[in-house]
């Protein structure tokens, strides 16, 4: 864990002074809200359910997508991997239903594909066995907040608590310290929140491709097309552990991405 934070020390120093490096794709300074009506926003995700275990909270999940436009002040954000190499990063957010996880991990193991997971603290508390599976796989786990709030609508103290509480839960579960990997819930962030997470030792990991796989009516073909139609060097792909069709489409996605000459990488390695 330490080696990764040191590898990002220069970037975090720059973000403290309001600058970023040329290798970063940076995000808009405009707040992205899950309730905003804009052409590139998605709809509200259905309330979560699971047959594996009863979560202690019920949270309505949404996700938003914003086109990066300007350099953030005081923070660093990646919307794609640095460089021009044909590399791609698969990322899986986990905030609710863990039932597809075993199949997802089995595919990643069988195909020897690196990937990165982002857990909420609630997920860690509610589904310890699932978290243990990812920890045992050795794949990086990033911080996705504790209860999945919109960081632009909570206080600075609450935001810090969200980050620290989840980091403590992850390390108690046997995972490495999640720093420096953080993904904003809903993709909602602004200059102030980017600076805050940087001060806590994190960079913001956004995405290049949103599969929208959390939608209950999302088909495997729609997920497949969302990735393959936007495949490009350095793409960061957003998927969800709870996406019902994600596990089913993953083998064909991996095979066809590789057929186009891409290498899979995890974020801890790629952003070192």
CSV table of C-alpha atoms in Angstrom, one decimal, residues 3-253:
chain,number,residue,atom,x,y,z
A,3,UNK,CA,4.5,2.0,-2.3
A,4,UNK,CA,1.4,3.2,-4.2
A,5,UNK,CA,0.9,6.3,-2.1
A,6,UNK,CA,4.6,7.2,-2.6
A,7,UNK,CA,4.2,6.6,-6.3
A,8,UNK,CA,1.4,9.3,-6.3
A,9,UNK,CA,3.2,11.7,-4.0
A,10,UNK,CA,4.1,14.1,-6.8
A,11,UNK,CA,0.5,14.2,-8.0
A,12,UNK,CA,-0.9,14.8,-4.6
A,13,UNK,CA,1.6,17.6,-3.9
A,14,UNK,CA,0.6,19.2,-7.2
A,15,UNK,CA,-3.1,19.0,-6.3
A,16,UNK,CA,-2.4,20.8,-3.0
A,17,UNK,CA,-1.1,23.7,-5.0
A,18,UNK,CA,-3.9,23.7,-7.5
A,19,UNK,CA,-2.1,22.0,-10.4
A,20,UNK,CA,-2.2,18.6,-12.1
A,21,UNK,CA,0.2,16.6,-14.2
A,22,UNK,CA,-0.1,16.4,-18.0
A,23,UNK,CA,-0.8,12.6,-17.7
A,24,UNK,CA,-4.1,13.2,-16.0
A,25,UNK,CA,-7.5,13.6,-17.6
A,26,UNK,CA,-9.3,16.0,-15.3
A,27,UNK,CA,-12.9,16.7,-14.4
A,28,UNK,CA,-15.3,19.6,-14.5
A,29,UNK,CA,-15.4,22.0,-11.6
A,30,UNK,CA,-19.1,22.0,-11.9
A,31,UNK,CA,-21.0,20.1,-9.2
A,32,UNK,CA,-22.5,16.9,-10.6
A,33,UNK,CA,-25.7,16.0,-8.8
A,34,UNK,CA,-27.7,12.8,-9.3
A,35,UNK,CA,-30.9,14.9,-9.3
A,36,UNK,CA,-29.8,17.3,-12.0
A,37,UNK,CA,-31.7,17.0,-15.3
A,38,UNK,CA,-28.9,17.0,-17.9
A,39,UNK,CA,-28.5,15.0,-21.2
A,40,UNK,CA,-25.6,12.9,-19.8
A,41,UNK,CA,-27.3,12.0,-16.5
A,42,UNK,CA,-28.8,8.6,-15.8
A,43,UNK,CA,-32.0,7.9,-14.0
A,44,UNK,CA,-32.4,6.8,-10.4
A,45,UNK,CA,-31.5,3.2,-9.6
A,46,UNK,CA,-34.1,1.0,-8.0
A,47,UNK,CA,-33.8,0.3,-4.3
A,48,UNK,CA,-31.5,-2.6,-3.5
A,49,UNK,CA,-32.4,-6.1,-2.5
A,50,UNK,CA,-30.4,-9.2,-1.9
A,51,UNK,CA,-31.1,-12.8,-1.0
A,52,UNK,CA,-27.7,-13.4,0.5
A,53,UNK,CA,-28.0,-11.3,3.7
A,54,UNK,CA,-30.1,-8.5,5.0
A,55,UNK,CA,-28.3,-5.2,4.8
A,56,UNK,CA,-28.5,-2.9,7.8
A,57,UNK,CA,-29.5,0.0,5.5
A,58,UNK,CA,-31.6,0.4,2.4
A,59,UNK,CA,-30.1,2.9,0.0
A,60,UNK,CA,-31.4,4.1,-3.4
A,61,UNK,CA,-28.5,4.0,-5.9
A,62,UNK,CA,-28.0,6.3,-8.7
A,63,UNK,CA,-25.1,7.1,-11.0
A,64,UNK,CA,-24.3,10.1,-13.1
A,65,UNK,CA,-21.9,10.7,-15.9
A,66,UNK,CA,-20.3,14.0,-16.7
A,67,UNK,CA,-17.9,15.0,-19.5
A,68,UNK,CA,-14.6,16.2,-18.1
A,69,UNK,CA,-14.0,19.8,-19.2
A,70,UNK,CA,-11.6,21.6,-17.0
A,71,UNK,CA,-8.8,21.1,-14.5
A,72,UNK,CA,-10.0,20.8,-10.9
A,73,UNK,CA,-8.3,23.0,-8.3
A,74,UNK,CA,-6.6,21.4,-5.4
A,75,UNK,CA,-7.4,17.8,-6.4
A,76,UNK,CA,-6.5,15.1,-8.9
A,77,UNK,CA,-8.9,13.0,-10.9
A,78,UNK,CA,-8.4,10.3,-13.4
A,79,UNK,CA,-11.1,9.7,-16.0
A,80,UNK,CA,-8.8,7.3,-18.0
A,81,UNK,CA,-5.4,5.8,-17.5
A,82,UNK,CA,-2.3,7.9,-18.2
A,83,UNK,CA,-0.5,7.3,-21.5
A,84,UNK,CA,-1.4,5.9,-24.9
A,85,UNK,CA,-0.8,2.2,-24.4
A,86,UNK,CA,-3.6,-0.2,-25.2
A,87,UNK,CA,-4.5,-0.8,-21.6
A,88,UNK,CA,-7.9,-1.0,-20.0
A,89,UNK,CA,-9.0,-1.1,-16.3
A,90,UNK,CA,-12.1,-3.0,-15.2
A,91,UNK,CA,-13.6,-1.5,-12.0
A,92,UNK,CA,-16.5,-2.8,-9.9
A,93,UNK,CA,-18.4,-0.7,-7.4
A,94,UNK,CA,-20.0,-2.5,-4.5
A,95,UNK,CA,-22.7,-0.8,-2.5
A,96,UNK,CA,-25.5,-3.4,-2.4
A,97,UNK,CA,-26.4,-6.9,-3.7
A,98,UNK,CA,-23.2,-9.1,-3.6
A,99,UNK,CA,-24.8,-12.2,-5.2
A,100,UNK,CA,-23.1,-11.9,-8.6
A,101,UNK,CA,-19.7,-11.5,-7.0
A,102,UNK,CA,-18.6,-15.1,-6.8
A,103,UNK,CA,-19.2,-15.5,-10.6
A,104,UNK,CA,-17.4,-12.3,-11.4
A,105,UNK,CA,-14.3,-13.3,-9.3
A,106,UNK,CA,-14.3,-16.8,-10.8
A,107,UNK,CA,-14.2,-15.3,-14.3
A,108,UNK,CA,-11.4,-12.9,-13.4
A,109,UNK,CA,-9.4,-15.7,-11.8
A,110,UNK,CA,-9.9,-18.1,-14.7
A,111,UNK,CA,-9.0,-15.5,-17.3
A,112,UNK,CA,-6.1,-14.0,-15.2
A,113,UNK,CA,-7.6,-10.5,-15.4
A,114,UNK,CA,-6.7,-7.8,-13.0
A,115,UNK,CA,-9.5,-5.5,-11.8
A,116,UNK,CA,-10.2,-3.0,-9.0
A,117,UNK,CA,-13.1,-3.0,-6.6
A,118,UNK,CA,-14.6,0.0,-4.8
A,119,UNK,CA,-16.5,-0.8,-1.6
A,120,UNK,CA,-18.8,1.3,0.6
A,121,UNK,CA,-18.4,0.8,4.4
A,122,UNK,CA,-22.0,-0.4,4.6
A,123,UNK,CA,-21.2,-3.1,2.1
A,124,UNK,CA,-18.2,-4.2,4.2
A,125,UNK,CA,-20.4,-4.4,7.3
A,126,UNK,CA,-23.3,-6.1,5.6
A,127,UNK,CA,-21.4,-8.7,3.5
A,128,UNK,CA,-18.1,-9.6,5.3
A,129,UNK,CA,-17.9,-13.0,3.4
A,130,UNK,CA,-18.0,-11.2,0.1
A,131,UNK,CA,-15.4,-8.7,1.1
A,132,UNK,CA,-13.2,-11.6,2.3
A,133,UNK,CA,-13.4,-13.2,-1.1
A,134,UNK,CA,-12.1,-10.0,-2.8
A,135,UNK,CA,-9.4,-9.6,-0.1
A,136,UNK,CA,-8.2,-13.2,-0.7
A,137,UNK,CA,-8.0,-12.6,-4.4
A,138,UNK,CA,-5.4,-9.9,-3.9
A,139,UNK,CA,-7.2,-7.4,-6.1
A,140,UNK,CA,-7.1,-3.7,-5.0
A,141,UNK,CA,-10.0,-2.3,-3.1
A,142,UNK,CA,-10.7,1.4,-3.2
A,143,UNK,CA,-12.9,3.6,-1.0
A,144,UNK,CA,-16.4,4.4,-2.2
A,145,UNK,CA,-17.6,6.2,1.0
A,146,UNK,CA,-19.4,4.7,4.0
A,147,UNK,CA,-23.1,5.2,3.1
A,148,UNK,CA,-23.0,6.4,-0.5
A,149,UNK,CA,-24.0,10.1,0.0
A,150,UNK,CA,-23.6,12.9,-2.5
A,151,UNK,CA,-20.4,14.5,-1.3
A,152,UNK,CA,-21.4,17.9,-2.6
A,153,UNK,CA,-24.4,17.9,-0.2
A,154,UNK,CA,-22.7,16.9,3.0
A,155,UNK,CA,-20.4,18.8,5.4
A,156,UNK,CA,-16.7,18.6,5.2
A,157,UNK,CA,-16.6,16.8,8.6
A,158,UNK,CA,-19.1,14.3,7.4
A,159,UNK,CA,-17.2,13.7,4.2
A,160,UNK,CA,-14.0,13.1,6.1
A,161,UNK,CA,-15.9,10.7,8.4
A,162,UNK,CA,-17.2,8.8,5.4
A,163,UNK,CA,-13.7,8.3,4.1
A,164,UNK,CA,-12.1,7.4,7.4
A,165,UNK,CA,-14.8,5.1,8.6
A,166,UNK,CA,-14.7,3.0,5.4
A,167,UNK,CA,-10.9,2.9,5.5
A,168,UNK,CA,-11.0,1.6,9.0
A,169,UNK,CA,-13.6,-1.1,8.1
A,170,UNK,CA,-11.6,-2.2,5.1
A,171,UNK,CA,-8.3,-2.6,7.0
A,172,UNK,CA,-10.2,-4.4,9.9
A,173,UNK,CA,-11.5,-6.8,7.2
A,174,UNK,CA,-7.9,-7.6,6.1
A,175,UNK,CA,-7.7,-5.3,3.1
A,176,UNK,CA,-4.9,-2.9,2.4
A,177,UNK,CA,-5.4,0.8,3.3
A,178,UNK,CA,-7.6,1.9,0.3
A,179,UNK,CA,-5.6,5.1,-0.2
A,180,UNK,CA,-5.1,6.5,-2.8
A,181,UNK,CA,-8.2,5.1,-4.6
A,182,UNK,CA,-11.5,6.8,-4.2
A,183,UNK,CA,-14.6,6.9,-6.3
A,184,UNK,CA,-17.3,9.6,-5.6
A,185,UNK,CA,-20.8,8.2,-5.1
A,186,UNK,CA,-23.0,9.1,-8.0
A,187,UNK,CA,-19.9,10.7,-9.6
A,188,UNK,CA,-21.0,13.8,-7.8
A,189,UNK,CA,-18.0,16.1,-7.0
A,190,UNK,CA,-16.7,19.7,-7.3
A,191,UNK,CA,-13.5,21.6,-6.7
A,192,UNK,CA,-14.0,21.6,-3.0
A,193,UNK,CA,-14.7,17.9,-2.6
A,194,UNK,CA,-11.8,17.0,-4.9
A,195,UNK,CA,-9.5,19.1,-2.7
A,196,UNK,CA,-10.9,17.5,0.4
A,197,UNK,CA,-10.3,13.9,-0.7
A,198,UNK,CA,-6.8,14.9,-1.9
A,199,UNK,CA,-6.2,16.2,1.6
A,200,UNK,CA,-7.2,12.8,3.0
A,201,UNK,CA,-4.7,11.1,0.7
A,202,UNK,CA,-6.9,10.1,-2.2
A,203,UNK,CA,-7.2,10.7,-5.9
A,204,UNK,CA,-10.6,10.6,-7.5
A,205,UNK,CA,-11.1,7.7,-9.9
A,206,UNK,CA,-13.9,8.6,-12.4
A,207,UNK,CA,-14.6,6.5,-15.5
A,208,UNK,CA,-14.4,6.5,-19.3
A,209,UNK,CA,-17.2,4.0,-19.9
A,210,UNK,CA,-20.3,3.7,-17.9
A,211,UNK,CA,-22.0,0.3,-18.5
A,212,UNK,CA,-25.2,1.3,-16.6
A,213,UNK,CA,-25.2,-2.4,-15.5
A,214,UNK,CA,-27.1,-1.5,-12.3
A,215,UNK,CA,-30.3,-1.1,-14.3
A,216,UNK,CA,-32.6,-4.1,-13.8
A,217,UNK,CA,-33.7,-4.0,-17.5
A,218,UNK,CA,-30.1,-3.7,-18.8
A,219,UNK,CA,-29.4,-6.5,-21.2
A,220,UNK,CA,-26.0,-8.3,-21.7
A,221,UNK,CA,-25.9,-7.0,-25.2
A,222,UNK,CA,-26.4,-3.4,-24.0
A,223,UNK,CA,-23.6,-3.8,-21.5
A,224,UNK,CA,-21.4,-5.4,-24.1
A,225,UNK,CA,-22.0,-2.7,-26.7
A,226,UNK,CA,-21.5,0.1,-24.2
A,227,UNK,CA,-17.9,-1.2,-23.7
A,228,UNK,CA,-17.0,-2.3,-27.1
A,229,UNK,CA,-18.4,0.8,-28.9
A,230,UNK,CA,-16.3,3.1,-26.7
A,231,UNK,CA,-13.2,1.0,-26.3
A,232,UNK,CA,-10.1,3.1,-26.4
A,233,UNK,CA,-6.5,3.1,-24.9
A,234,UNK,CA,-6.6,3.9,-21.2
A,235,UNK,CA,-10.3,3.4,-20.7
A,236,UNK,CA,-11.6,2.9,-17.2
A,237,UNK,CA,-14.8,0.8,-17.3
A,238,UNK,CA,-17.5,1.3,-14.6
A,239,UNK,CA,-19.4,-1.8,-13.6
A,240,UNK,CA,-21.2,-3.0,-10.4
A,241,UNK,CA,-20.9,-6.1,-8.3
A,242,UNK,CA,-24.7,-6.1,-8.0
A,243,UNK,CA,-25.3,-5.8,-11.7
A,244,UNK,CA,-27.4,-8.8,-12.6
A,245,UNK,CA,-26.1,-9.2,-16.2
A,246,UNK,CA,-22.5,-8.2,-15.4
A,247,UNK,CA,-21.3,-11.7,-14.5
A,248,UNK,CA,-23.0,-13.2,-17.6
A,249,UNK,CA,-21.4,-10.8,-20.1
A,250,UNK,CA,-17.9,-10.6,-18.5
A,251,UNK,CA,-16.4,-13.6,-20.2
A,252,UNK,CA,-17.2,-12.5,-23.7
A,253,UNK,CA,-16.1,-8.9,-22.9
